[in-house]
Coordinates of C-alpha atoms in Angstrom, one line a residue:
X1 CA 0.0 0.0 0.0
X2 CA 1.8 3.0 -1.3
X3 CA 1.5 6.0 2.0
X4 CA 1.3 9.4 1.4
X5 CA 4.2 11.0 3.4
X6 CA 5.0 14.3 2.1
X7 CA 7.2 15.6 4.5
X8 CA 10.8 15.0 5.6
X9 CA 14.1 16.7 6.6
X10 CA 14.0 19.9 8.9
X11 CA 10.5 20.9 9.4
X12 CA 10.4 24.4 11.1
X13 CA 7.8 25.4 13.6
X14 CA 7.0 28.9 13.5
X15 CA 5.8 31.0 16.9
X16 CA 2.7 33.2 16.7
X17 CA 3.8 36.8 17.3
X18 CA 1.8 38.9 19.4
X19 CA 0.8 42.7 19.3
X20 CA 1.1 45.0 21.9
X21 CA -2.5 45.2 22.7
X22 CA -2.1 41.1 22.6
X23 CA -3.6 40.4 19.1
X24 CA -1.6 38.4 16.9
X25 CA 0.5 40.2 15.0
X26 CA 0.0 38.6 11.4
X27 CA 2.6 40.9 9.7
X28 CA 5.0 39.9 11.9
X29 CA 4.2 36.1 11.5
X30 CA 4.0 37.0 7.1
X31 CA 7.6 38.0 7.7
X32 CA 8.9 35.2 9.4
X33 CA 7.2 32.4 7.8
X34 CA 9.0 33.6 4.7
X35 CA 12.6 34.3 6.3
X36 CA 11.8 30.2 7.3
X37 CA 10.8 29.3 3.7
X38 CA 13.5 31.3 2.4
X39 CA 16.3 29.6 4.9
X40 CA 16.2 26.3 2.9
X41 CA 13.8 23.9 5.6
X42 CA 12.4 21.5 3.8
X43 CA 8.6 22.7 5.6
X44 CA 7.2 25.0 7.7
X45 CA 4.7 24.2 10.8
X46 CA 2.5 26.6 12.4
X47 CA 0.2 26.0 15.4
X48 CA 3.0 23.5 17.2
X49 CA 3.5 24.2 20.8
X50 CA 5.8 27.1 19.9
X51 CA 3.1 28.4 17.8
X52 CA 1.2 28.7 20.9
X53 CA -1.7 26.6 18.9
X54 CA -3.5 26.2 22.9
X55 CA -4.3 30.0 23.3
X56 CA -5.9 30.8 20.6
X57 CA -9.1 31.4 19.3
X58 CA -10.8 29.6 16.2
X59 CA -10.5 32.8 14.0
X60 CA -6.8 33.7 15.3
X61 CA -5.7 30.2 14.0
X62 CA -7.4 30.2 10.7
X63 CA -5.6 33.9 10.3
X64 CA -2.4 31.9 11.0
X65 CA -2.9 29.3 8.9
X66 CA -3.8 31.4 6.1
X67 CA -0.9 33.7 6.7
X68 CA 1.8 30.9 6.6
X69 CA -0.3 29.9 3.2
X70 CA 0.5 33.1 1.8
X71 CA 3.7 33.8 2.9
X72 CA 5.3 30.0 2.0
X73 CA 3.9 30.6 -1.6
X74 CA 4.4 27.0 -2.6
X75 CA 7.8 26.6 -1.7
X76 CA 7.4 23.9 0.8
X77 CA 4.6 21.4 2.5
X78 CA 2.7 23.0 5.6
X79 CA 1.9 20.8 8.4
X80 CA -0.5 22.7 10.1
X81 CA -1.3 22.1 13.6
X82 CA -5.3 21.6 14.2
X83 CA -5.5 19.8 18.0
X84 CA -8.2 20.6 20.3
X85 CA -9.9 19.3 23.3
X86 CA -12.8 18.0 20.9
X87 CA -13.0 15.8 18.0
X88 CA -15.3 18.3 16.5
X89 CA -12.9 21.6 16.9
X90 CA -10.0 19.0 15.8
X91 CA -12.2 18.2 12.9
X92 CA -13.4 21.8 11.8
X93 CA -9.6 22.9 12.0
X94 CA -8.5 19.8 9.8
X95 CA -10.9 20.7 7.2
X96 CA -9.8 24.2 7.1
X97 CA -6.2 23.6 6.9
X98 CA -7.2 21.0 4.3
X99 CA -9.2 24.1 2.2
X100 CA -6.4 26.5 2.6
X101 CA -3.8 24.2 1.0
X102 CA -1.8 22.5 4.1
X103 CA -0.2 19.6 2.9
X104 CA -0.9 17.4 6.2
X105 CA -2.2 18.3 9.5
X106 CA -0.4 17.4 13.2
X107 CA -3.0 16.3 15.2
X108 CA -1.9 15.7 19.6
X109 CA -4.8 14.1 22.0
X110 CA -5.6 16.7 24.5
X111 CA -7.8 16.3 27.5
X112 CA -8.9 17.3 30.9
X113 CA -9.9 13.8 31.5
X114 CA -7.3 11.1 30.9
X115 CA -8.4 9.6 27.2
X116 CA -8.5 6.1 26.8
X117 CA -6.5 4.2 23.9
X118 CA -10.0 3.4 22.3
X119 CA -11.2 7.3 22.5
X120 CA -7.9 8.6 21.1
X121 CA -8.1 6.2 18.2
X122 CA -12.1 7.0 17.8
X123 CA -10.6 10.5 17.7
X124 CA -8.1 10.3 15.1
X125 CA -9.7 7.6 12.7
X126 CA -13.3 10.3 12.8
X127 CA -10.7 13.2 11.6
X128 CA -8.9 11.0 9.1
X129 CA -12.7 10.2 7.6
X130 CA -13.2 14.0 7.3
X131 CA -9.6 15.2 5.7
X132 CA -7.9 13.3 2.2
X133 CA -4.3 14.9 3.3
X134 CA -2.7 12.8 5.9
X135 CA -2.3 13.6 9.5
X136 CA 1.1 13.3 11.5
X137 CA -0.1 11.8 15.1
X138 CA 1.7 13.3 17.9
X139 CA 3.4 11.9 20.7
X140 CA 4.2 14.7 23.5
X141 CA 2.7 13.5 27.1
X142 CA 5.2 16.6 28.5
X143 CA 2.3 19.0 27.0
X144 CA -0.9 17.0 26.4
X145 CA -0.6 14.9 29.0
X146 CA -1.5 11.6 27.1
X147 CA 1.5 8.8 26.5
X148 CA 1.0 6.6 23.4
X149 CA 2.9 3.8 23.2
X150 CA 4.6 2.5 20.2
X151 CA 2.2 -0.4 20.0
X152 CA -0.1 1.7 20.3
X153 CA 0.9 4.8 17.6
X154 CA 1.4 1.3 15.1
X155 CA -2.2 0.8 15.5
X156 CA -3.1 4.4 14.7
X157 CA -1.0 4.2 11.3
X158 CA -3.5 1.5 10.5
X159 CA -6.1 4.3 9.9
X160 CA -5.1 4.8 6.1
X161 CA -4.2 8.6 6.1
X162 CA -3.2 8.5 9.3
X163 CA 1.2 8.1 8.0
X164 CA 3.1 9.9 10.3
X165 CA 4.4 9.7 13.8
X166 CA 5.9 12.7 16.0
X167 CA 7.7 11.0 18.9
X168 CA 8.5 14.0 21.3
X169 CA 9.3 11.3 24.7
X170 CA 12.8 12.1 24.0
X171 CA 13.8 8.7 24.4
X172 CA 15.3 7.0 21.3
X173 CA 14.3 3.9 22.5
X174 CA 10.8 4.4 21.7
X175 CA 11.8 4.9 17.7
X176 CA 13.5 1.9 17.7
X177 CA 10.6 0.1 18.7
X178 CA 8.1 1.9 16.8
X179 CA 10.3 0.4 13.9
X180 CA 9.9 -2.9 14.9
X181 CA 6.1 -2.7 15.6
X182 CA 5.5 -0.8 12.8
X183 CA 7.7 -1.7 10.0
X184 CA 11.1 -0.8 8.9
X185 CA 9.5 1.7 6.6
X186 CA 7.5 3.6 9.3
X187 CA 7.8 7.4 9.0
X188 CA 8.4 9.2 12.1
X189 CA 10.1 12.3 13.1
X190 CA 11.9 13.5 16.0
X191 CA 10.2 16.5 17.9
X192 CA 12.7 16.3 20.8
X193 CA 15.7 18.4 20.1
X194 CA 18.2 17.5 22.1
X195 CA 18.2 13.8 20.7
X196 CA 18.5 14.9 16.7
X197 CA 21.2 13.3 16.1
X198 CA 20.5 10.3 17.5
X199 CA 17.1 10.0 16.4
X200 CA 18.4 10.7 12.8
X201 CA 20.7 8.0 13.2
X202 CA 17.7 5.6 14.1
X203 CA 16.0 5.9 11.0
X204 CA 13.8 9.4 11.5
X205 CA 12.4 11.2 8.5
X206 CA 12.7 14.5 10.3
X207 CA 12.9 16.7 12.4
X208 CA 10.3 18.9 13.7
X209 CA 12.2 21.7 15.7
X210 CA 11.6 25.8 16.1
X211 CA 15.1 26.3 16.1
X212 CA 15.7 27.1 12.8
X213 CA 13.9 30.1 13.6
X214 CA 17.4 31.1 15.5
X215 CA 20.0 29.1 13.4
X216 CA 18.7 27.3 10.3
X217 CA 21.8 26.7 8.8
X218 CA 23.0 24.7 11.7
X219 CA 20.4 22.2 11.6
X220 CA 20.2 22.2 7.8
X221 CA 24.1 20.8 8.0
X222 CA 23.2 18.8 11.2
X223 CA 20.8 16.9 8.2
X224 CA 23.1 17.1 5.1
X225 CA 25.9 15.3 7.5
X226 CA 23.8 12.5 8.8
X227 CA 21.5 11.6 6.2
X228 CA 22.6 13.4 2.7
X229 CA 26.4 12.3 3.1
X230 CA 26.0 9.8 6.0
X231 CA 29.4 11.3 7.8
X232 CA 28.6 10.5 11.1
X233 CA 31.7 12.1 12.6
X234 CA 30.8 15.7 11.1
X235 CA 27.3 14.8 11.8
X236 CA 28.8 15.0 15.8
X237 CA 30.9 17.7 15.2
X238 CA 28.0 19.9 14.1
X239 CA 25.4 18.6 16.5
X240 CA 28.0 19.6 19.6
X241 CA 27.7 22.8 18.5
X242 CA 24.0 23.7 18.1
X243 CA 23.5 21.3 21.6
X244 CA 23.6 24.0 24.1
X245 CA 20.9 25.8 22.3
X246 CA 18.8 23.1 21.9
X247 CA 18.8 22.2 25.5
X248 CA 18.0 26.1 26.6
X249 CA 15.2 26.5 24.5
X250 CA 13.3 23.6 25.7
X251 CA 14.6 23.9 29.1
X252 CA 13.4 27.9 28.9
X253 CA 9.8 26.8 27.1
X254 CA 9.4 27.0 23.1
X255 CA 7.1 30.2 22.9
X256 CA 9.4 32.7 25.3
X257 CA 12.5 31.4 24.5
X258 CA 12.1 31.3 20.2
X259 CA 10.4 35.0 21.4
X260 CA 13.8 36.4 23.1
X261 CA 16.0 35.0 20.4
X262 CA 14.2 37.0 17.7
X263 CA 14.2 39.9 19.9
X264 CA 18.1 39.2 20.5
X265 CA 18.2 38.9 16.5
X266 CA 16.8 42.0 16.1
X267 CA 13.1 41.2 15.3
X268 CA 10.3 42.4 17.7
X269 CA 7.3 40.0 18.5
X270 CA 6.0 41.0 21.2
X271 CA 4.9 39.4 24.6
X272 CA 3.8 36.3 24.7
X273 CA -0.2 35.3 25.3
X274 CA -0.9 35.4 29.3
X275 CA -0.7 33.3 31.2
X276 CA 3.1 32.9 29.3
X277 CA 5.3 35.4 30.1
X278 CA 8.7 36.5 28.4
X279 CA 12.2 35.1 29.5
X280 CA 13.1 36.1 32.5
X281 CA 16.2 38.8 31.7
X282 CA 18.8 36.7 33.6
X283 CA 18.0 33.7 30.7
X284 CA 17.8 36.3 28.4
X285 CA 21.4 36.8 29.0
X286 CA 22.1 33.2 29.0
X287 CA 20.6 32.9 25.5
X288 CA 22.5 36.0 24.4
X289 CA 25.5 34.4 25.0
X290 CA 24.8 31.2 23.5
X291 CA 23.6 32.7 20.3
X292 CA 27.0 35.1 20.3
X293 CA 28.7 32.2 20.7
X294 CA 27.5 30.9 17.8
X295 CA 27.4 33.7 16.0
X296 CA 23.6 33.7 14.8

């Protein structure tokens, strides 16, 4: 059965910038969806956890979506980001990604109440039946609070557009088995950043990471090394350097942390959606000197 995986390589997630008065600011976000597309990733993600896809409203995340639209012009797929506490929220955003052009959606189970395995895979197989562009299932207990097992995440990929696994445990181990429950030929991608290299090395498609919104070039070679050339040692060489960052951003929190960088860069996005709030200026000083250091 031939799978419809359209995506693969270094997949950036975008933030959602904010206004002053706390709107989104989709000017800002038109600008650095196309910096992204322009930096060579191989596709562009909004409404991840860095996009802060949890705080907003239906119409701010259709505006998103159709912002990214417009500014990737074609260039590269769009994995848009549609989870909500409902199957019929996750289902209206499917469909509207699906209208505006996205080439597959991500979809995480969230809930107040602890889901079952049998209502998370009612969930995903009633938004497959609405959507004909395959869904990426993903794995992040840290933020939705829900663990699906390998055994488990096989049985979703039974679903026939359902062809795609984020694992975000950070725990390699869990790729290595999805390969064995699921087939040698199973696509999944890494959405833990400190484990790109190794998760690479275990067989990943991609990686799904905001920090080519700070240093695209660095995971871009991180990816040319390891799977284009398959020179593990440079591969290393190249990973040890982009590791510290890696580890501060999701130590600091994806929103605030991509947020500061920019501003360090010299881009203004403006404070993050409350509860959030920015970096604290003491990290702010860390990152500075990690991104000097590396001369972003």
């Amino acid at each position: 059965m031939s799978r419809n995986v359209p995506l693969r390589g270094i997949i950036g997630y975008t933030i959602t910038p904010f206004r002053e008065d706390g709107g989104v600011d989709l000017d800002t976000l038109q600008l650095l969806t196309d910096r992204m597309a322009g930096s060579g990733v191989h596709g562009i993600a909004p409404l991840g956890s860095t996009g802060s896809l949890p705080y907003l409203d239906d119409g701010e995340r259709e505006a998103v979506i159709e912002t990214t639209m417009k500014a990737v012009r074609g260039r590269v797929p769009v994995l848009a980001g549609v989870s909500s506490l409902t199957t019929e929220r996750t289902l209206h955003h499917a469909r509207f990604a699906e209208r505006a052009g996205a080439a597959a959606v991500m979809v995480i189970p969230m809930s107040y109440w602890k889901l079952t395995e049998e209502e998370i895979f009612r969930h995903f197989d009633r938004v497959a039946r609405a959507i004909s562009i395959p869904i990426m299932a993903y794995n992040n207990p840290a933020t939705g609070g829900l663990d699906m097992t390998p055994e488990f995440l096989a049985r979703l990929l039974q679903i026939p557009n359902v062809t795609m696994v984020k694992e975000s445990t950070g725990d390699v181990g869990r790729m290595h088995r999805l390969r064995q429950v699921a087939g040698e030929d199973v696509a999944f991608y890494n959405g833990s950043n400190p484990l790109a290299l190794a998760a690479f090395a275990a067989g990943a498609r991609g990686w799904c990471t905001a920090a080519p919104a700070l240093i695209p070039e660095l995971n871009l070679r991180l990816y040319r090394e390891v799977v284009e050339k398959g020179d593990l040692a440079a591969a290393r060489k190249v990973f040890q350097q982009q590791l510290p960052l890696l580890q501060f951003i999701v130590k600091g929190g994806l929103p605030r942390t991509i947020a500061a960088g920019l501003e360090l860069l010299g881009t203004r996005v403006g404070p993050p959606r409350a509860p959030l709030l920015p970096l604290p200026d003491t990290e702010r000083e860390a990152l500075r000197r990690i991104l000097e250091k590396l001369e972003a």
